[in-house]
Short mmCIF file of C-alpha atoms in Angstrom, two decimals:
data_model
loop_
_atom_site.label_atom_id
_atom_site.label_comp_id
_atom_site.label_asym_id
_atom_site.label_seq_id
_atom_site.Cartn_x
_atom_site.Cartn_y
_atom_site.Cartn_z
CA MET A 5 93.00 54.82 97.53
CA LYS A 6 91.03 55.50 94.43
CA LYS A 7 88.10 55.65 96.36
CA ILE A 8 89.74 58.23 98.97
CA ALA A 9 90.93 60.34 96.08
CA LEU A 10 87.52 60.34 94.32
CA ALA A 11 86.06 61.39 98.00
CA ILE A 12 88.44 64.26 98.40
CA THR A 13 87.84 65.45 94.82
CA ALA A 14 83.96 65.33 95.39
CA THR A 15 84.54 67.07 98.92
CA ILE A 16 86.55 69.65 97.13
CA PHE A 17 84.07 69.83 94.19
CA SER A 18 81.06 70.26 96.86
CA LEU A 19 82.73 72.83 98.70
CA THR A 20 83.79 74.93 95.55
CA LEU A 21 79.81 74.86 94.60
CA PHE A 22 78.89 75.83 97.99
CA ALA A 23 81.32 78.79 97.78
CA ASP A 24 80.09 79.84 94.49
CA ALA A 25 76.44 79.62 95.93
CA ALA A 26 77.32 81.27 99.19
CA PRO A 27 79.78 84.04 98.59
CA THR A 28 81.25 85.82 101.73
CA THR A 29 81.71 89.28 102.53
CA LYS A 30 85.45 88.58 102.89
CA ALA A 31 85.43 87.38 99.32
CA GLY A 32 83.64 90.83 98.30
CA PHE A 33 85.93 93.00 100.28
CA ALA A 34 88.86 91.15 98.68
CA LEU A 35 87.77 91.96 95.23
CA LEU A 36 87.20 95.54 96.37
CA SER A 37 90.81 95.53 97.39
CA LYS A 38 92.09 94.47 94.18
CA GLY A 39 89.74 97.14 92.17
CA LYS A 40 87.22 94.75 90.96
CA HIS A 41 84.50 96.71 91.97
CA ALA A 42 81.68 95.50 89.66
CA GLU A 43 82.43 91.80 90.45
CA ALA A 44 82.19 92.68 94.17
CA GLU A 45 78.85 94.59 93.89
CA LYS A 46 77.52 91.15 92.59
CA ILE A 47 78.70 89.33 95.59
CA PHE A 48 77.23 91.76 98.03
CA ARG A 49 73.76 92.03 96.39
CA ALA A 50 73.77 87.95 96.64
CA ILE A 51 74.59 88.14 100.22
CA ALA A 52 71.98 90.91 100.86
CA SER A 53 69.30 88.79 99.22
CA ARG A 54 69.80 86.08 101.80
CA GLU A 55 67.03 85.51 104.42
CA SER A 56 68.98 86.03 107.30
CA LYS A 57 68.98 89.81 108.85
CA LEU A 58 72.57 89.62 109.46
CA ASP A 59 73.32 88.59 106.00
CA LYS A 60 71.00 91.32 104.69
CA TYR A 61 72.70 94.02 106.72
CA ALA A 62 76.06 92.64 105.70
CA GLY A 63 75.63 92.44 102.25
CA THR A 64 74.07 95.78 102.04
CA HIS A 65 76.89 97.37 103.86
CA GLY A 66 79.44 95.98 101.59
CA LEU A 67 77.28 97.15 98.50
CA MET A 68 77.35 100.50 99.67
CA PHE A 69 81.63 100.46 99.31
CA ALA A 70 81.15 98.55 96.12
CA LEU A 71 78.63 101.25 94.80
CA ARG A 72 80.59 104.16 96.14
CA TYR A 73 83.79 103.18 94.37
CA GLN A 74 81.96 103.01 91.22
CA LYS A 75 80.56 106.61 92.03
CA LYS A 76 76.87 105.35 91.86
CA ASN A 77 75.82 107.78 94.16
CA GLU A 78 72.34 107.70 93.16
CA GLU A 79 72.25 104.01 93.65
CA VAL A 80 73.66 104.36 97.29
CA ILE A 81 70.90 106.46 98.21
CA LYS A 82 68.14 104.28 96.70
CA GLU A 83 69.77 101.09 98.24
CA ALA A 84 70.07 102.78 101.65
CA ASP A 85 66.41 104.09 101.64
CA ALA A 86 65.10 100.54 100.83
CA TRP A 87 67.41 98.77 103.56
CA LEU A 88 66.04 101.24 106.03
CA LYS A 89 62.40 101.30 104.90
CA ALA A 90 62.74 97.16 104.99
CA ASN A 91 64.32 96.96 108.18
CA PRO A 92 62.45 99.15 110.78
CA ASP A 93 63.61 97.28 113.69
CA ALA A 94 67.56 97.49 112.55
CA THR A 95 69.83 98.60 115.36
CA PRO A 96 71.01 102.30 115.64
CA ARG A 97 74.40 101.38 114.80
CA GLN A 98 73.23 99.91 111.58
CA LYS A 99 70.99 102.63 110.55
CA ALA A 100 73.49 105.55 111.57
CA SER A 101 76.09 103.51 109.32
CA LEU A 102 73.75 103.87 106.32
CA TYR A 103 73.19 107.54 107.04
CA VAL A 104 76.92 108.11 106.63
CA PHE A 105 76.75 106.14 103.32
CA LYS A 106 73.61 107.99 102.30
CA GLY A 107 75.11 111.39 103.14
CA ASN A 108 78.29 111.09 101.36
CA ALA A 109 76.64 110.17 98.46
CA PHE A 110 74.75 113.58 98.60
CA ARG A 111 77.75 115.37 99.55
CA ASP A 112 79.47 113.75 96.24
CA LEU A 113 76.48 114.91 94.17
CA GLN A 114 76.98 118.44 95.42
CA LYS A 115 73.48 118.51 97.36
CA VAL A 116 75.16 120.22 100.41
CA ASP A 117 71.75 120.79 102.39
CA GLU A 118 70.47 117.22 101.70
CA ALA A 119 73.56 115.55 102.90
CA LEU A 120 73.40 117.65 106.10
CA ALA A 121 69.94 116.68 106.82
CA VAL A 122 71.03 113.02 106.51
CA TYR A 123 74.09 113.54 108.73
CA GLN A 124 72.06 115.12 111.20
CA ALA A 125 69.32 112.37 111.11
CA GLY A 126 72.32 109.96 111.73
CA PHE A 127 73.61 111.81 114.62
CA GLU A 128 70.16 111.53 116.42
CA PHE A 129 70.93 108.16 117.88
CA LYS A 130 73.50 109.95 119.80
CA ASP A 131 76.49 108.04 121.85
CA ILE A 132 77.19 105.33 119.07
CA PRO A 133 80.43 105.28 117.15
CA ASN A 134 78.40 105.63 113.65
CA SER A 135 76.58 108.41 114.95
CA ILE A 136 79.69 110.18 115.98
CA ASP A 137 80.86 109.44 112.14
CA CYS A 138 77.71 111.31 111.01
CA ALA A 139 78.70 114.19 113.20
CA ARG A 140 82.30 114.52 112.11
CA GLU A 141 81.07 114.19 108.30
CA TYR A 142 78.40 117.19 109.13
CA VAL A 143 81.44 119.33 110.78
CA SER A 144 83.59 118.50 107.66
CA LEU A 145 80.64 119.53 105.03
CA ALA A 146 79.56 122.33 106.84
CA ALA A 147 82.92 124.10 107.53
CA ASN A 148 84.10 123.43 103.55
CA SER A 149 80.79 124.69 102.87
CA ARG A 150 81.69 127.84 105.16
CA LYS A 151 78.51 127.14 106.96
CA TYR A 152 80.44 127.77 110.21
CA ASP A 153 77.68 128.33 112.51
CA LEU A 154 76.30 125.04 111.79
CA ALA A 155 79.49 123.42 112.04
CA LEU A 156 80.08 124.87 115.38
CA LYS A 157 76.62 123.72 116.83
CA MET A 158 77.17 120.24 115.63
CA PHE A 159 80.37 120.17 117.06
CA GLU A 160 79.17 121.55 120.35
CA GLU A 161 76.31 118.58 120.44
CA ALA A 162 78.37 115.79 119.41
CA TYR A 163 81.21 116.74 122.00
CA LYS A 164 78.80 116.19 124.64
CA GLU A 165 78.77 112.27 123.89
CA PRO A 166 81.59 110.27 125.42
CA ALA A 167 81.86 108.27 122.26
CA SER A 168 83.42 111.53 120.66
CA LYS A 169 86.07 111.52 122.93
CA LYS A 170 87.32 108.00 121.46
CA SER A 171 87.06 109.23 117.70
CA ILE A 172 90.47 110.40 116.35
CA PRO A 173 88.87 111.57 113.08
CA PHE A 174 86.10 113.42 114.75
CA LEU A 175 88.53 115.42 116.96
CA ILE A 176 91.00 115.77 114.06
CA ASN A 177 88.05 117.34 111.95
CA CYS A 178 86.85 119.45 114.60
CA ALA A 179 90.36 120.74 115.56
CA ASN A 180 90.36 121.81 111.68
CA LEU A 181 87.00 123.70 112.12
CA MET A 182 88.49 125.56 114.93
CA TRP A 183 91.65 126.39 112.85
CA LYS A 184 89.18 127.91 110.27
CA THR A 185 87.32 129.86 113.19
CA ASN A 186 90.28 131.05 114.81
CA LYS A 187 89.62 129.07 117.91
CA GLY A 188 93.01 127.99 118.52
CA ASP A 189 92.73 127.01 122.09
CA ILE A 190 89.99 124.60 121.57
CA GLY A 191 91.62 123.21 118.76
CA ILE A 192 94.94 122.40 120.59
CA LYS A 193 92.57 121.09 123.25
CA LEU A 194 91.09 118.56 120.88
CA LEU A 195 94.51 117.59 119.06
CA THR A 196 95.78 116.83 122.60
CA GLU A 197 93.14 114.49 123.30
CA ALA A 198 93.41 112.80 120.06
CA GLU A 199 97.10 112.42 120.82
CA SER A 200 96.42 110.15 124.05
CA LEU A 201 94.61 107.57 121.73
CA LYS A 202 95.87 105.19 119.36
CA LEU A 203 96.76 106.47 116.25
CA SER A 204 97.65 105.20 112.75
CA ASN A 205 100.66 106.92 110.68
CA SER A 206 98.20 108.79 108.51
CA GLN A 207 96.26 110.09 111.84
CA MET A 208 99.39 111.08 113.31
CA GLU A 209 100.64 113.06 110.35
CA SER A 210 97.20 114.87 110.25
CA LEU A 211 97.31 115.42 113.94
CA TYR A 212 100.59 117.30 113.79
CA ARG A 213 100.09 119.13 110.63
CA HIS A 214 96.64 120.51 112.16
CA LYS A 215 98.52 121.42 115.33
CA GLY A 216 100.94 123.26 113.22
CA TYR A 217 98.51 125.22 111.36
CA ILE A 218 96.78 126.27 114.43
CA TYR A 219 100.11 127.39 116.23
CA ARG A 220 101.01 129.32 112.95
CA ASP A 221 97.70 130.78 112.06
CA CYS A 222 95.73 131.11 115.14
CA ILE A 223 97.97 131.17 118.05
CA LYS A 224 100.74 132.86 116.21
CA ASN A 225 103.51 130.89 117.82
CA GLN A 226 105.70 129.95 114.86
CA GLU A 227 108.17 127.91 117.07
CA GLU A 228 105.59 125.82 118.02
CA ALA A 229 104.08 125.33 114.65
CA VAL A 230 107.80 124.68 113.02
CA LYS A 231 107.88 121.70 115.95
CA ALA A 232 104.42 120.37 114.95
CA PHE A 233 105.27 120.49 111.22
CA GLU A 234 108.66 118.54 112.01
CA LYS A 235 107.10 115.94 114.07
CA ALA A 236 104.44 115.37 110.94
CA LEU A 237 107.72 115.01 108.89
CA ALA A 238 109.03 112.48 111.06
CA VAL A 239 105.98 110.13 110.89
CA PRO A 240 106.95 106.87 109.03
CA GLY A 241 105.64 106.13 105.56
CA ILE A 242 104.11 109.27 104.60
CA ARG A 243 104.01 110.46 101.03
CA ASP A 244 106.33 112.95 99.35
CA ILE A 245 103.35 114.95 98.57
CA ASP A 246 102.63 115.40 102.08
CA LYS A 247 106.44 116.04 103.10
CA ALA A 248 106.35 118.78 100.23
CA ILE A 249 103.12 120.39 102.04
CA LEU A 250 104.91 120.09 105.39
CA TRP A 251 107.97 121.98 104.19
CA ASN A 252 106.00 124.62 102.21
CA ASN A 253 104.09 125.17 105.78
CA ILE A 254 107.53 125.29 107.66
CA GLY A 255 108.46 127.88 105.09
CA ASN A 256 105.44 129.84 105.70
CA ALA A 257 105.97 129.66 109.48
CA TYR A 258 109.42 130.80 109.41
CA GLU A 259 108.57 133.95 106.91
CA LYS A 260 106.00 134.98 109.42
CA ASP A 261 108.63 134.89 112.08
CA ASP A 262 110.35 136.91 109.82
CA ASP A 263 113.34 134.24 109.78
CA TYR A 264 114.05 134.69 106.05
CA GLU A 265 117.15 132.56 105.58
CA LYS A 266 115.49 129.53 107.25
CA ALA A 267 112.20 130.03 105.33
CA VAL A 268 114.26 130.10 101.76
CA GLU A 269 115.81 126.80 102.84
CA ALA A 270 112.44 124.91 103.83
CA TYR A 271 110.95 126.74 100.52
CA LYS A 272 113.52 125.20 98.48
CA LYS A 273 113.14 121.68 100.03
CA VAL A 274 109.43 121.55 98.88
CA GLY A 275 110.57 121.00 95.14
CA THR A 276 112.90 118.32 95.80
CA PHE A 277 110.11 115.66 96.47
CA ASN A 278 108.46 113.65 93.75
CA ALA A 279 104.94 115.84 94.18
CA LYS A 280 103.02 117.98 92.10
CA GLY A 281 100.62 120.73 93.07
CA TRP A 282 100.44 124.68 92.96
CA PHE A 283 102.15 125.10 96.17
CA ILE A 284 105.54 123.88 94.52
CA LYS A 285 105.68 126.89 92.05
CA SER A 286 104.59 128.83 95.03
CA ALA A 287 107.22 127.68 96.97
CA GLU A 288 109.78 128.43 94.70
CA ASN A 289 108.46 131.87 94.02
CA SER A 290 108.66 132.60 97.85
CA ALA A 291 112.09 131.35 98.04
CA LYS A 292 113.27 133.62 95.38
CA ARG A 293 111.07 136.92 96.83
CA LEU A 294 112.88 136.21 100.14
CA GLN A 295 116.35 135.75 98.79
CA LYS A 296 115.89 139.22 97.27
CA LYS A 297 115.14 140.63 100.68
CA ILE A 298 118.13 138.97 102.31
CA ASP A 299 120.40 140.17 99.62
CA ALA A 300 118.97 143.65 99.92
CA GLY A 301 119.56 143.24 103.82
CA GLU A 302 116.00 143.53 104.74
#
């Protein structure tokens, strides 16, 4: 019995040593989920240093997350460039994935032109999910930077690729662009396509919220806008801040439709959630302003 016990102990000890010597990406991501980003970085660097090409990529991919969580954007760019230079025969998917990280790093450093150039390069791999991710990030950044012509051009190119029709984030981001550029019909079409796919709760909330924006501001159909915002409110598990924003949007829609009583009701609900933001005081002021109109018989 003693020999068996000793053998088991020795096996456990050797496995522990092996685990320490050969950390896994699963262990690295587990540390990331616990907020231990620096420890995860060490694990991913160890994995990336192995001889296997698969390990080198897996380690570098995990390292991108660890560095991004720590806001080490310059290191993200440096590590991505080093890996891409050392692995010219890497798969398009691997390369495009790193272009997303590199572009996001430039974006967070507020280097818009550099970020757009990287996203454009990543999109050149065309019809693969990671390239569509690059297109999505390009559209989002260009739109947020008010470079609408560039954003629309990228949308037109990327939307030709079959993979774009399966990317919920791409479709929603592009619908957001259509809202900003007053192309409501196209925006609704994109959101309808996304709605036919399998959405997470957060994606569903975002989809209906954007549909509400387009109906409210572009198509000027306030009844449909309210319906869309209410569908977003009905999504399970959404945060209080999202609920507050949605009620504010409902108030906006009713106000645009000159239904002041319902607008006041909606605006008053904004402040009932555990949320903070400029829109809370704005909704309070809007409720008071419209109540005065109601009292005056306007």
